[in-house]
GROMACS .gro file of C-alpha atoms in nm:
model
  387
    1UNK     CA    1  -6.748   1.882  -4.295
    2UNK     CA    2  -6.583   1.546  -4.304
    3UNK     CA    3  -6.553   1.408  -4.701
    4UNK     CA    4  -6.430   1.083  -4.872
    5UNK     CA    5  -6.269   1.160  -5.198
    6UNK     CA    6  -6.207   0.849  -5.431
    7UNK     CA    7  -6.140   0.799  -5.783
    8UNK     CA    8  -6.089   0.604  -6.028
    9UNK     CA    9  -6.262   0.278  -5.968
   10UNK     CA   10  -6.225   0.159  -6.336
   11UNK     CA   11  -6.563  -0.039  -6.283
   12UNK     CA   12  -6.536  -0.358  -6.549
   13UNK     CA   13  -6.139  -0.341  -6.609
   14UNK     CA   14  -5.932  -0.635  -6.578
   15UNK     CA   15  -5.600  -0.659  -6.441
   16UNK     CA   16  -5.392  -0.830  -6.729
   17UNK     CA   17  -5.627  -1.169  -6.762
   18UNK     CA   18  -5.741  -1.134  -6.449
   19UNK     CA   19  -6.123  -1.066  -6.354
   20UNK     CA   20  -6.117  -0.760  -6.087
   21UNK     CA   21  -6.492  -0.756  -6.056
   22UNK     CA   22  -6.463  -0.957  -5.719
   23UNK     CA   23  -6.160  -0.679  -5.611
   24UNK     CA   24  -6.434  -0.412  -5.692
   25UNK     CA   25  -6.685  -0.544  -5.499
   26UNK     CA   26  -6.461  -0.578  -5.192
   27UNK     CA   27  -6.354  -0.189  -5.295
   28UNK     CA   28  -6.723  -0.062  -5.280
   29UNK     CA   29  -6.784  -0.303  -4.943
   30UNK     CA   30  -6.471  -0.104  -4.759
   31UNK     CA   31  -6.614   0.234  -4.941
   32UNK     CA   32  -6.922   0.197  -4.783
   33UNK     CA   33  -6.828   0.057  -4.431
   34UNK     CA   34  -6.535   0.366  -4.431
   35UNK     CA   35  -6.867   0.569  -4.425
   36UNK     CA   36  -7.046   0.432  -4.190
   37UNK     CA   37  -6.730   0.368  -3.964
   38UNK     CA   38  -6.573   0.720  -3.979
   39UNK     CA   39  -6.902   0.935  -3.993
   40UNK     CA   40  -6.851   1.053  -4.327
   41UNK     CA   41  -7.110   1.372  -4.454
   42UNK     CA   42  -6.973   1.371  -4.828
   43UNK     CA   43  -6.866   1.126  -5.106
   44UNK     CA   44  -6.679   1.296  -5.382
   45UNK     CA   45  -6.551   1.055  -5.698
   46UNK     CA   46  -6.337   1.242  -5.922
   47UNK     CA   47  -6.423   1.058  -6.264
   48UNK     CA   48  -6.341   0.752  -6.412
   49UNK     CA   49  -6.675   0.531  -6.266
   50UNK     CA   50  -6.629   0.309  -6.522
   51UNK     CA   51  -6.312   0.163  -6.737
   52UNK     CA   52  -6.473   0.266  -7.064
   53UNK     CA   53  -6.776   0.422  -7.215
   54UNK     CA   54  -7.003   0.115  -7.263
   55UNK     CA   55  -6.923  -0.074  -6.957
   56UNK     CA   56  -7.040  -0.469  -6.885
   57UNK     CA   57  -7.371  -0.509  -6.742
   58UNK     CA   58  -7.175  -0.640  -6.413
   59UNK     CA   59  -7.028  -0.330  -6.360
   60UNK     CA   60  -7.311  -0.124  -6.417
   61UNK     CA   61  -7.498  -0.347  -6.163
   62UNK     CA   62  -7.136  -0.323  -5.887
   63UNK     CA   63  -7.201   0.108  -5.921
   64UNK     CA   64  -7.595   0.086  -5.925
   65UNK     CA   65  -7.540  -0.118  -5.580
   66UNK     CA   66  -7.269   0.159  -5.442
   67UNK     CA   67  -7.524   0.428  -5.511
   68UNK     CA   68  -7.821   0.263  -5.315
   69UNK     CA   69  -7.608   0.182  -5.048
   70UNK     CA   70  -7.456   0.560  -5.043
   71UNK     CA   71  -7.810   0.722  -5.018
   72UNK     CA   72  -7.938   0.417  -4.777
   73UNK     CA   73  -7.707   0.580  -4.553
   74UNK     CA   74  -7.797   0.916  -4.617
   75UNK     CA   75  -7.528   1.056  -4.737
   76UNK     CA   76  -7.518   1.268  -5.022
   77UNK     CA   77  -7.233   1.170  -5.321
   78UNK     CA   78  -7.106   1.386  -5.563
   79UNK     CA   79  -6.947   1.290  -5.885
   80UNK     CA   80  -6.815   1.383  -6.230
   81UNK     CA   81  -6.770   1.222  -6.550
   82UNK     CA   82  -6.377   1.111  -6.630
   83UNK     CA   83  -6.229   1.023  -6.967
   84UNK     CA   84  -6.257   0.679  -6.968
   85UNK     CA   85  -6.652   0.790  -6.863
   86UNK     CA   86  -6.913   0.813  -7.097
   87UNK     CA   87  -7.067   1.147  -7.008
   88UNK     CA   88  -7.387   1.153  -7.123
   89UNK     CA   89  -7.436   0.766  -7.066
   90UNK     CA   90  -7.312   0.821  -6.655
   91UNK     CA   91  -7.551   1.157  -6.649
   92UNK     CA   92  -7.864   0.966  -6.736
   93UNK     CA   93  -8.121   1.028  -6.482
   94UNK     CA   94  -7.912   1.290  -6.307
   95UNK     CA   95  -8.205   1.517  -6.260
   96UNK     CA   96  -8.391   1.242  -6.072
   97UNK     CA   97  -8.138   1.080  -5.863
   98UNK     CA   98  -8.056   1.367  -5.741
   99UNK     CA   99  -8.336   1.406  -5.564
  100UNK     CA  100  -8.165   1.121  -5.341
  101UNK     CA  101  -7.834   1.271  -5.264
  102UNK     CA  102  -7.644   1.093  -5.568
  103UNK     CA  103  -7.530   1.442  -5.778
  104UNK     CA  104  -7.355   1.365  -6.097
  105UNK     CA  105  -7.217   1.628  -6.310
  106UNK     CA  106  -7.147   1.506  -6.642
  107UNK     CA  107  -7.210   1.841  -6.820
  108UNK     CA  108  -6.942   2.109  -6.851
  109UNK     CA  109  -7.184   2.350  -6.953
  110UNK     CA  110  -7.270   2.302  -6.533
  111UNK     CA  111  -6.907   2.379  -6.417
  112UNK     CA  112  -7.030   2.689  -6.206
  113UNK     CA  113  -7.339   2.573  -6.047
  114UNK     CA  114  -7.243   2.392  -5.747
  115UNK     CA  115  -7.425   2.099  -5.551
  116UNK     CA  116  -7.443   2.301  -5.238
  117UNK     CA  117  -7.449   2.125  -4.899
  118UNK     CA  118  -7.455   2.242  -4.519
  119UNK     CA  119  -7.324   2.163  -4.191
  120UNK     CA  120  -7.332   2.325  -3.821
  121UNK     CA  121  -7.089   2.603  -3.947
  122UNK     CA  122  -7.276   2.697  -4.276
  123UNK     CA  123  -7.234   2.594  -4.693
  124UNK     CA  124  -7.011   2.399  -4.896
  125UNK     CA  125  -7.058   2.445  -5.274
  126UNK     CA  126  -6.922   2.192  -5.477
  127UNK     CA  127  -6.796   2.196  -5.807
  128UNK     CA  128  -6.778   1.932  -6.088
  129UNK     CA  129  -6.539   1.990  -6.341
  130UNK     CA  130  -6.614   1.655  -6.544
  131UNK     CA  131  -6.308   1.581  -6.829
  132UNK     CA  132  -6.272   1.852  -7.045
  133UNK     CA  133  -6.196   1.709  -7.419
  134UNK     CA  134  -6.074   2.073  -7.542
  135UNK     CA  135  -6.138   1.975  -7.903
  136UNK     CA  136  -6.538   1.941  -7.825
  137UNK     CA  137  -6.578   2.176  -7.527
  138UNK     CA  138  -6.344   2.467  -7.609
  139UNK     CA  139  -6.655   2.650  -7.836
  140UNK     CA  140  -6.853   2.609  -7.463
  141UNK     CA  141  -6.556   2.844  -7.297
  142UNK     CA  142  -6.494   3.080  -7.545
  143UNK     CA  143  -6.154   2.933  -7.580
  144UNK     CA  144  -5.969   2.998  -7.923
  145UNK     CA  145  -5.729   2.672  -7.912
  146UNK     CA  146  -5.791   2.353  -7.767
  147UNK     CA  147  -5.568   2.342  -7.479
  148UNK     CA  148  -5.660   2.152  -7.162
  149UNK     CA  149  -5.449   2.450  -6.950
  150UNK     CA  150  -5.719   2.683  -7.151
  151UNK     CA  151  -6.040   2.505  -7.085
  152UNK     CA  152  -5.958   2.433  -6.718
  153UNK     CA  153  -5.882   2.836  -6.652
  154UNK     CA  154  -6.229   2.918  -6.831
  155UNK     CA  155  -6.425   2.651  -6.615
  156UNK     CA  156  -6.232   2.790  -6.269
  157UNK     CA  157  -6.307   3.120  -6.379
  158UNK     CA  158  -6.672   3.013  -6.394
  159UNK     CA  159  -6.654   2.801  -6.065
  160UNK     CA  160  -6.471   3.155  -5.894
  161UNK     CA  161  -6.773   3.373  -6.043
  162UNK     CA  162  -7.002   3.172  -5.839
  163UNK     CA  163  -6.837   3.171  -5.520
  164UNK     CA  164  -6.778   3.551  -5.572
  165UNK     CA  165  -7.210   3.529  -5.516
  166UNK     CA  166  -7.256   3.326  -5.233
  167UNK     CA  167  -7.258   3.432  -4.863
  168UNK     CA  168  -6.935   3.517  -4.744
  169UNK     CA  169  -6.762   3.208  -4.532
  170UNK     CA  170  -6.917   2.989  -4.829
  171UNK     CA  171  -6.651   2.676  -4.815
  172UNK     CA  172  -6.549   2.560  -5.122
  173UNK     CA  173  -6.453   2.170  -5.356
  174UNK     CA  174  -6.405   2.159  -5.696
  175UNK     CA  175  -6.396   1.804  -5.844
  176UNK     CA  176  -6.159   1.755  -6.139
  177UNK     CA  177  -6.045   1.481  -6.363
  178UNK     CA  178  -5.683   1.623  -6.523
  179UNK     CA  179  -5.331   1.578  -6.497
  180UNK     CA  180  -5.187   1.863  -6.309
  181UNK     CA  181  -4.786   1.971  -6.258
  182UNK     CA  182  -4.641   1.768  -6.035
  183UNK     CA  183  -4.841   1.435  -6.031
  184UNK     CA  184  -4.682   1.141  -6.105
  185UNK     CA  185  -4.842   0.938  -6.378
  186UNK     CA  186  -4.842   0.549  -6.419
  187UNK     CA  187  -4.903   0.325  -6.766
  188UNK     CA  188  -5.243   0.216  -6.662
  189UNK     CA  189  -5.412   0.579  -6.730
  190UNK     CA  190  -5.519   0.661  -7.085
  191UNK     CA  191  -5.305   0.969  -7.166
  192UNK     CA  192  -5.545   1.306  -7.217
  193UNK     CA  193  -5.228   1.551  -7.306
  194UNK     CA  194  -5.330   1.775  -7.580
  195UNK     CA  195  -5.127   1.971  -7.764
  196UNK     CA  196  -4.793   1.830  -7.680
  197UNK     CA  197  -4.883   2.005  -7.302
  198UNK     CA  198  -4.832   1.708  -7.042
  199UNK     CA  199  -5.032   1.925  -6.792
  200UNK     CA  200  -5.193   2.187  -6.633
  201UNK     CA  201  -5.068   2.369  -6.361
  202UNK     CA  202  -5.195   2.364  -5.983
  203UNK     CA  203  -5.215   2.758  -6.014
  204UNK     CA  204  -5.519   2.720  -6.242
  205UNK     CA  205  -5.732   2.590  -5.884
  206UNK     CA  206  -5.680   2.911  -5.721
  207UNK     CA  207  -5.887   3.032  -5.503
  208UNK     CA  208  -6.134   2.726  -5.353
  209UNK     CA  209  -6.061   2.542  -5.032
  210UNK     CA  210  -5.989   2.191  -5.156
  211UNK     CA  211  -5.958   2.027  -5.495
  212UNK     CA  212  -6.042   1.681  -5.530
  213UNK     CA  213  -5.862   1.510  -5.841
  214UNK     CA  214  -5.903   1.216  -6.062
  215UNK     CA  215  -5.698   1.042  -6.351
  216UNK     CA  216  -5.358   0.967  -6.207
  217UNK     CA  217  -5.389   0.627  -6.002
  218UNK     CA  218  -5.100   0.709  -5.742
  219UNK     CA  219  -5.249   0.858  -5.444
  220UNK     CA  220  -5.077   1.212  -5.430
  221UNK     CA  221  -5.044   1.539  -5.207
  222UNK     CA  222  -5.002   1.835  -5.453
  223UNK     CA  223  -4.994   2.105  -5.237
  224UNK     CA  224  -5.259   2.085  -4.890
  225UNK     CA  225  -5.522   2.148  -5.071
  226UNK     CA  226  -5.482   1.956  -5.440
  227UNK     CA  227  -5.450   1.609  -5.414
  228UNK     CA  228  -5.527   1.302  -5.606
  229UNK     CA  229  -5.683   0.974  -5.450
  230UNK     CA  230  -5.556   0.738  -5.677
  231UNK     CA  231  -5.761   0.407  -5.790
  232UNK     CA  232  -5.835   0.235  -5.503
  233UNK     CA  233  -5.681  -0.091  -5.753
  234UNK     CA  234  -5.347  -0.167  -5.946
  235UNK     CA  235  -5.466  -0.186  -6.297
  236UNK     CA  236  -5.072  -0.198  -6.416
  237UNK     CA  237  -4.776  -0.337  -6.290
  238UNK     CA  238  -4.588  -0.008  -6.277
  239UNK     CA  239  -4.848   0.083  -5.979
  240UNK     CA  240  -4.647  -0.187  -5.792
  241UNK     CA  241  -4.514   0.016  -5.527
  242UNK     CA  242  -4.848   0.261  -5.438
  243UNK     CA  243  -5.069   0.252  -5.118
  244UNK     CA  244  -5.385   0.237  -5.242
  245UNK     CA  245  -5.590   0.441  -5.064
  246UNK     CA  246  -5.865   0.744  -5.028
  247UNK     CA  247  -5.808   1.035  -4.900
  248UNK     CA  248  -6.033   1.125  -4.587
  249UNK     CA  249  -6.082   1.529  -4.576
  250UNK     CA  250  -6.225   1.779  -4.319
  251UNK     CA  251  -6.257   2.089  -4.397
  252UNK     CA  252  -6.324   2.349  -4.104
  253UNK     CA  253  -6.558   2.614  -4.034
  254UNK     CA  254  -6.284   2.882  -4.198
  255UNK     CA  255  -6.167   2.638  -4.452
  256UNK     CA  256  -5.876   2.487  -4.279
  257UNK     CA  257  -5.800   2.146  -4.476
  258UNK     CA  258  -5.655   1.800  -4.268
  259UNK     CA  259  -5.610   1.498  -4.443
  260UNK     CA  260  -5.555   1.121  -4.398
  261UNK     CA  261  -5.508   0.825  -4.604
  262UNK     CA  262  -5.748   0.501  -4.537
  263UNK     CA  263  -5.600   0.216  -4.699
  264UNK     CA  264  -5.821  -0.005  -4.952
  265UNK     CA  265  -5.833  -0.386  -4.920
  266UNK     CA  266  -5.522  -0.564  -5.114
  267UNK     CA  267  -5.674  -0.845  -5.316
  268UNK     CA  268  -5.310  -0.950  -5.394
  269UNK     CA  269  -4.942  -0.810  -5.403
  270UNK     CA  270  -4.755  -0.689  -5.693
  271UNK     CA  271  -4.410  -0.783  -5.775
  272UNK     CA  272  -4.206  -0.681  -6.057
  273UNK     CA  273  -3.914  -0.941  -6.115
  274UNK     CA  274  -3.615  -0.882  -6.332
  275UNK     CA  275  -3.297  -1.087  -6.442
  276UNK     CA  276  -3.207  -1.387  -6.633
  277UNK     CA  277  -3.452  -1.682  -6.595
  278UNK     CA  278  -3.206  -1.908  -6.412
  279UNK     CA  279  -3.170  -1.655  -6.180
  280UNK     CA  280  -3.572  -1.591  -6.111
  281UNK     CA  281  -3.604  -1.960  -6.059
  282UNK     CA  282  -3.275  -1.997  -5.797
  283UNK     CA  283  -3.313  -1.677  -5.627
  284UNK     CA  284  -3.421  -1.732  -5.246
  285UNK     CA  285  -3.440  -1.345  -5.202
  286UNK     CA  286  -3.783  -1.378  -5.459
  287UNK     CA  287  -3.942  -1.596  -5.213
  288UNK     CA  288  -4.219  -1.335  -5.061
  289UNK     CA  289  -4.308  -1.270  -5.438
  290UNK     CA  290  -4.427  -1.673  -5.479
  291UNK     CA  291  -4.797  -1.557  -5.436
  292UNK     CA  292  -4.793  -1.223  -5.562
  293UNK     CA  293  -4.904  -1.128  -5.902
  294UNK     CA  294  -4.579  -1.120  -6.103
  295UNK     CA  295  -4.464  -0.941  -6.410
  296UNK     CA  296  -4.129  -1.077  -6.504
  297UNK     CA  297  -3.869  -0.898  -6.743
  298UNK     CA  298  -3.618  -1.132  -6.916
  299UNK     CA  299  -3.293  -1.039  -6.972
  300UNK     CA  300  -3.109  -1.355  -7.117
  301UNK     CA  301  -2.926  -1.275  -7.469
  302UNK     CA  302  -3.113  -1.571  -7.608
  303UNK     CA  303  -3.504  -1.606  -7.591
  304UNK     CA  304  -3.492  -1.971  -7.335
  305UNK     CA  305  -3.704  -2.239  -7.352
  306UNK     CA  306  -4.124  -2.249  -7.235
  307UNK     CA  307  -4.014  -1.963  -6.995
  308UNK     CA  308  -4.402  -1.933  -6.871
  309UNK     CA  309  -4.420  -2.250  -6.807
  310UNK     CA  310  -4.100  -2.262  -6.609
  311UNK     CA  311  -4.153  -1.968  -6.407
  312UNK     CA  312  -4.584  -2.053  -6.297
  313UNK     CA  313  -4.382  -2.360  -6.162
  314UNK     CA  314  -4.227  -2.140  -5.926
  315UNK     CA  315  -4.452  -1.824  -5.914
  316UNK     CA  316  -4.801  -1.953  -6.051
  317UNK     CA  317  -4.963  -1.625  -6.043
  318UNK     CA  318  -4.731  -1.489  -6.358
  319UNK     CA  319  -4.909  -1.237  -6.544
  320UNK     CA  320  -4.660  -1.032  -6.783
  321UNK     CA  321  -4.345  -1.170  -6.949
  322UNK     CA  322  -4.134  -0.932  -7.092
  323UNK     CA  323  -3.808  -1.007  -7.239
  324UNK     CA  324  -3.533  -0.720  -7.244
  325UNK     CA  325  -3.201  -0.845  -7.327
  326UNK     CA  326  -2.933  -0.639  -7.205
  327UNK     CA  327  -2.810  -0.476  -7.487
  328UNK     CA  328  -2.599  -0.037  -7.530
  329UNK     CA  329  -2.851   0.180  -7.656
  330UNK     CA  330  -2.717   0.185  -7.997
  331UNK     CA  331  -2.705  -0.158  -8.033
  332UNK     CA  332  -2.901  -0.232  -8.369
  333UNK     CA  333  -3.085  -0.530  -8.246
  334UNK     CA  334  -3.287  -0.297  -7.966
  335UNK     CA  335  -3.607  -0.322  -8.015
  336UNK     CA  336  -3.875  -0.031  -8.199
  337UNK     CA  337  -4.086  -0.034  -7.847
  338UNK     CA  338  -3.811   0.020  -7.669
  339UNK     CA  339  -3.687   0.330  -7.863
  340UNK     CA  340  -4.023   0.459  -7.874
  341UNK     CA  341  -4.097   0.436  -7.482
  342UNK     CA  342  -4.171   0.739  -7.313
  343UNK     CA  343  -4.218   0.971  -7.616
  344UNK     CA  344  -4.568   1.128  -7.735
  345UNK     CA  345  -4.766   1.074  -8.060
  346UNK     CA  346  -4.669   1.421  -8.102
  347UNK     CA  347  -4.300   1.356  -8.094
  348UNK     CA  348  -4.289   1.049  -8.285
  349UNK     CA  349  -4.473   1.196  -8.570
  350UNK     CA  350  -4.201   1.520  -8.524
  351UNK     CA  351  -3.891   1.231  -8.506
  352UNK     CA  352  -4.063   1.077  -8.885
  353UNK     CA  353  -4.045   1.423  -9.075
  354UNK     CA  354  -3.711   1.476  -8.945
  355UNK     CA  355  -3.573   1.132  -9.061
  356UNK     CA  356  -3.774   1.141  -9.378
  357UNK     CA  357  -3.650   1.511  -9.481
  358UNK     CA  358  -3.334   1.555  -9.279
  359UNK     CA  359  -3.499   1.818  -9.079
  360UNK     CA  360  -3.753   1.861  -8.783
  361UNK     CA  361  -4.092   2.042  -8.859
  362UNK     CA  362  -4.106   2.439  -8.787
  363UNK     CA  363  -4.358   2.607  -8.585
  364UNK     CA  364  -4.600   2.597  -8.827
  365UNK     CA  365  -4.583   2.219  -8.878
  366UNK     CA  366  -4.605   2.166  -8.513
  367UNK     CA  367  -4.909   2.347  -8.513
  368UNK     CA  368  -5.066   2.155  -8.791
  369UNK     CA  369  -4.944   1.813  -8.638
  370UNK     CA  370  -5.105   1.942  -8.323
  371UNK     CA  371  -5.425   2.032  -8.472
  372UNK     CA  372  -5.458   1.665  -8.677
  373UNK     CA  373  -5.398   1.475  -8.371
  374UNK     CA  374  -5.624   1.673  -8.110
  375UNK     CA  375  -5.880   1.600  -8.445
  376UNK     CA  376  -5.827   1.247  -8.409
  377UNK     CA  377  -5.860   1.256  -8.061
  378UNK     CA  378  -6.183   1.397  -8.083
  379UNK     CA  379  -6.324   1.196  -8.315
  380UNK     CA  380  -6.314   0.923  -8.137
  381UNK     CA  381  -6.417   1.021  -7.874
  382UNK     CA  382  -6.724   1.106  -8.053
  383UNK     CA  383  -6.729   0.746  -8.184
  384UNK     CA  384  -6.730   0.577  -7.865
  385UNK     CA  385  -6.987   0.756  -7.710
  386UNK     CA  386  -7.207   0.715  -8.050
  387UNK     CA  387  -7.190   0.330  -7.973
   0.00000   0.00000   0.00000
C-alpha cells in the first residue's frame, strides 16, 4: 500500500506578519496533485490541522476544500487531532464523513479501533493516537501520574491488543502527535513536555509496521519505521535550514517499509543574518539573501540608528530584528531572555526557590511543582476548547 504522511499544516498561522494562507493553499494544491501524480491509496495527517483551537473561517474553508478534493479522488484520509487541534471541534461530523473516506480520530477513548483498509495483499489497520494531554486523559488509561511516556504505553498497549485479533499478516500504522527521543525540535512548536520529561521513547511504538508522527516540524527518520513529516511550511526562523517535505511510504505485502521525501513548494527562502549592521549592509557574500525572508541578529555594543529601516533598504523582506550584543556570559548587562533560553518552566521555577532560599527544592517539591504546572497546563487547555 502506497501512503502520504503529512503533518502539521498549521492551517490559519502566520509567519511573523506575514499572511501564509496563500502558502497553504499552494501546500494543499501540491498535496493533492502528489496524489493524483504518484498513485497514492492513503493520506495520513499526524495532527496539528489547524494552528489553534478556534481557527479563522479561511482556514476552515482551505481544509474543508482539501477534504473534498481527497475523497473526489477516492482516496480514503486518515487523521488525528494534534495539540494545537481542537479535538472535539476537528471530530465534528466524524461519524458522517466517514462514510466518504475522510476518518478523523479525535477521541482517545478510540486508540485501539483502527480505520481498517485493504489492498491486493490483504488489511492495513490504522491507528490514531490523537495528542494525549496526560492531565485530562490519564483517568481514560488507568494511568496513576500524568506522564506523556505513561499515556502513550497504555494507548500502544491498546493499539497491540487489537492487532493481537486480527488475521494474521494484518499490516499495521499508528498515527501519533508526540515528541519522541531523538527528534529534533524547533521554536515554532508549542512545547507538550510534562513533567519535566522532554520525551517519550521510540521503544513505546513497538510492535506495528510504521509510525507516522506529528508535532516536530523538521522532517525526520527515527529509526525505518518512526519518522516525522515535518510542516510542509517554516513557521520560525530556526526552521531555516529544513527540506520541507512529506514523506511518501509503501509498505509491502510482509510489512517491509521504503520511504522517500517529496519536496513541498517554497513560497520564499529563509535566511538568518548575523553581525554588526555595517557589516549586513556592506557584505557582498549576503547577496542571495536580498529576497529571502530575513531575520537579522544585531550585534553592535550600541543599539544604531532606524536599523529596520536601514536594513528593508537592502533586504526589504526583513521580518525579525534581534539585537545581541556581544557580551561574556557573566557580563551583568546580558539580558533576562537570554539567561532564560533553553530552560523549562519547570527549571526556572526550580532556579527561583533556590535563589530565594539558598537551596534547590527536594524530591518532594519537584513533585509538587510538577503537579501545579501539568494543572495549569490542563486548565487551559480546557479553556480554549470551552471558547
Amino acid at each position: 500500500m502506497k501512503l502520504l504522511h503529512t503533518s502539521d499544516w498549521h492551517l490559519g498561522r502566520a509567519f511573523h506578519r506575514v499572511n501564509m494562507l496563500g502558502a497553504q493553499v499552494g501546500f494543499v494544491d501540491h498535496l493533492v496533485e502528489t496524489v493524483r501524480e504518484h498513485g497514492v491509496e492513503a493520506v495520513v495527517v499526524s495532527g496539528d490541522v489547524y494552528d489553534r483551537a478556534v481557527p479563522p473561517l479561511a482556514a476552515v474553508e482551505l481544509f474543508d476544500d482539501a477534504l473534498h478534493r481527497l475523497a473526489g479522488l477516492g482516496v480514503p484520509t486518515v487523521m488525528i487531532s494534534g495539540n494545537h487541534d481542537s479535538a472535539r471541534r476537528l471530530g465534528v461530523g466524524a461519524g458522517l464523513i466517514d462514510r466518504a473516506g475522510i476518518h478523523l480520530r479525535t477521541d482517545p477513548a478510540g486508540c485501539g479501533s483502527p480505520v481498517v483498509l485493504h489492498d491486493a495483499h490483504g488489511d492495513v489497520a490504522f491507528y490514531g493516537l490523537p495528542y494525549l494531554e496526560p492531565a485530562l486523559v490519564k483517568a481514560e488509561f488507568g494511568v496513576e501520574r500524568a506522564g506523556h511516556e505513561a499515556v502513550l504505553a497504555a494507548a500502544m498497549d491498546r493499539v497491540r491488543a487489537d492487532l493481537a485479533t486480527r488475521a494474521r499478516g494484518t499490516r499495521s500504522v499508528v498515527l501519533a502527535h508526540a515528541f519522541v527521543t531523538g527528534g529534533e525540535p524547533s521554536d515554532s512548536e508549542r512545547d507538550i513536555t510534562v513533567g519535566g520529561v522532554a520525551a517519550v521513547p521510540c521503544g513505546v511504538f513497538d510492535g506495528v509496521d510504521y509510525v507516522a508522527l506529528g508535532h516536530l516540524h523538521g522532517c525526520q527518520t527515527l529509526t525505518g519505521r518512526v519518522r516525522y513529516s515535518g510542516s510542509p511550511l517554516p513557521y520560525s526562523f530556526s526552521e531555516a535550514a529544513h527540506r520541507k517535505s512529506m514523506w511518501l511510504v509503501d509498505l509491502d505485502a510482509d510489512g517491509t517499509v521504503t520511504a522517500e521525501r517529496v519536496d513541498c513548494p517554497v513560497p520564499r527562502a529563509l535566511a538568518r543574518l548575523r553581525g554588526t549592521l555595517e557589516e549586513l549592509l556592506a557584505d557582498p557574500g549576503l547577496t542571495p539573501h536580498e529576497e529571502a525572508w530575513v531575520e537579522a541578529t544585531l550585534t553592535d555594543a550600541v543599539r544604531p540608528a532606524d536599523p529596520m529601516a536601514r536594513l528593508t533598504e537592502r533586504f526589504p523582506h526583513t521580518l525579525s530584528l534581534v539585537f545581541d550584543p556581544e557580551r561574556a556570559p557573566d557580563d551583568p548587562a546580558v539580558s533576562y531572555a537570554r539567561r532564560l533560553a533553553g530552560r523549562s518552566d519547570q527549571q526556572i521555577a526550580e532556579d527561583f526557590v533556590s535563589h530565594v532560599r539558598g537551596a534547590g527544592p527536594d524530591d518532594h517539591e519537584q513533585a509538587v511543582l510538577r503537579d501545579a504546572f501539568d494543572a495549569v497546563r490542563a486548565d487551559d487547555t480546557l479553556r480554549e476548547v470551552a471558547r
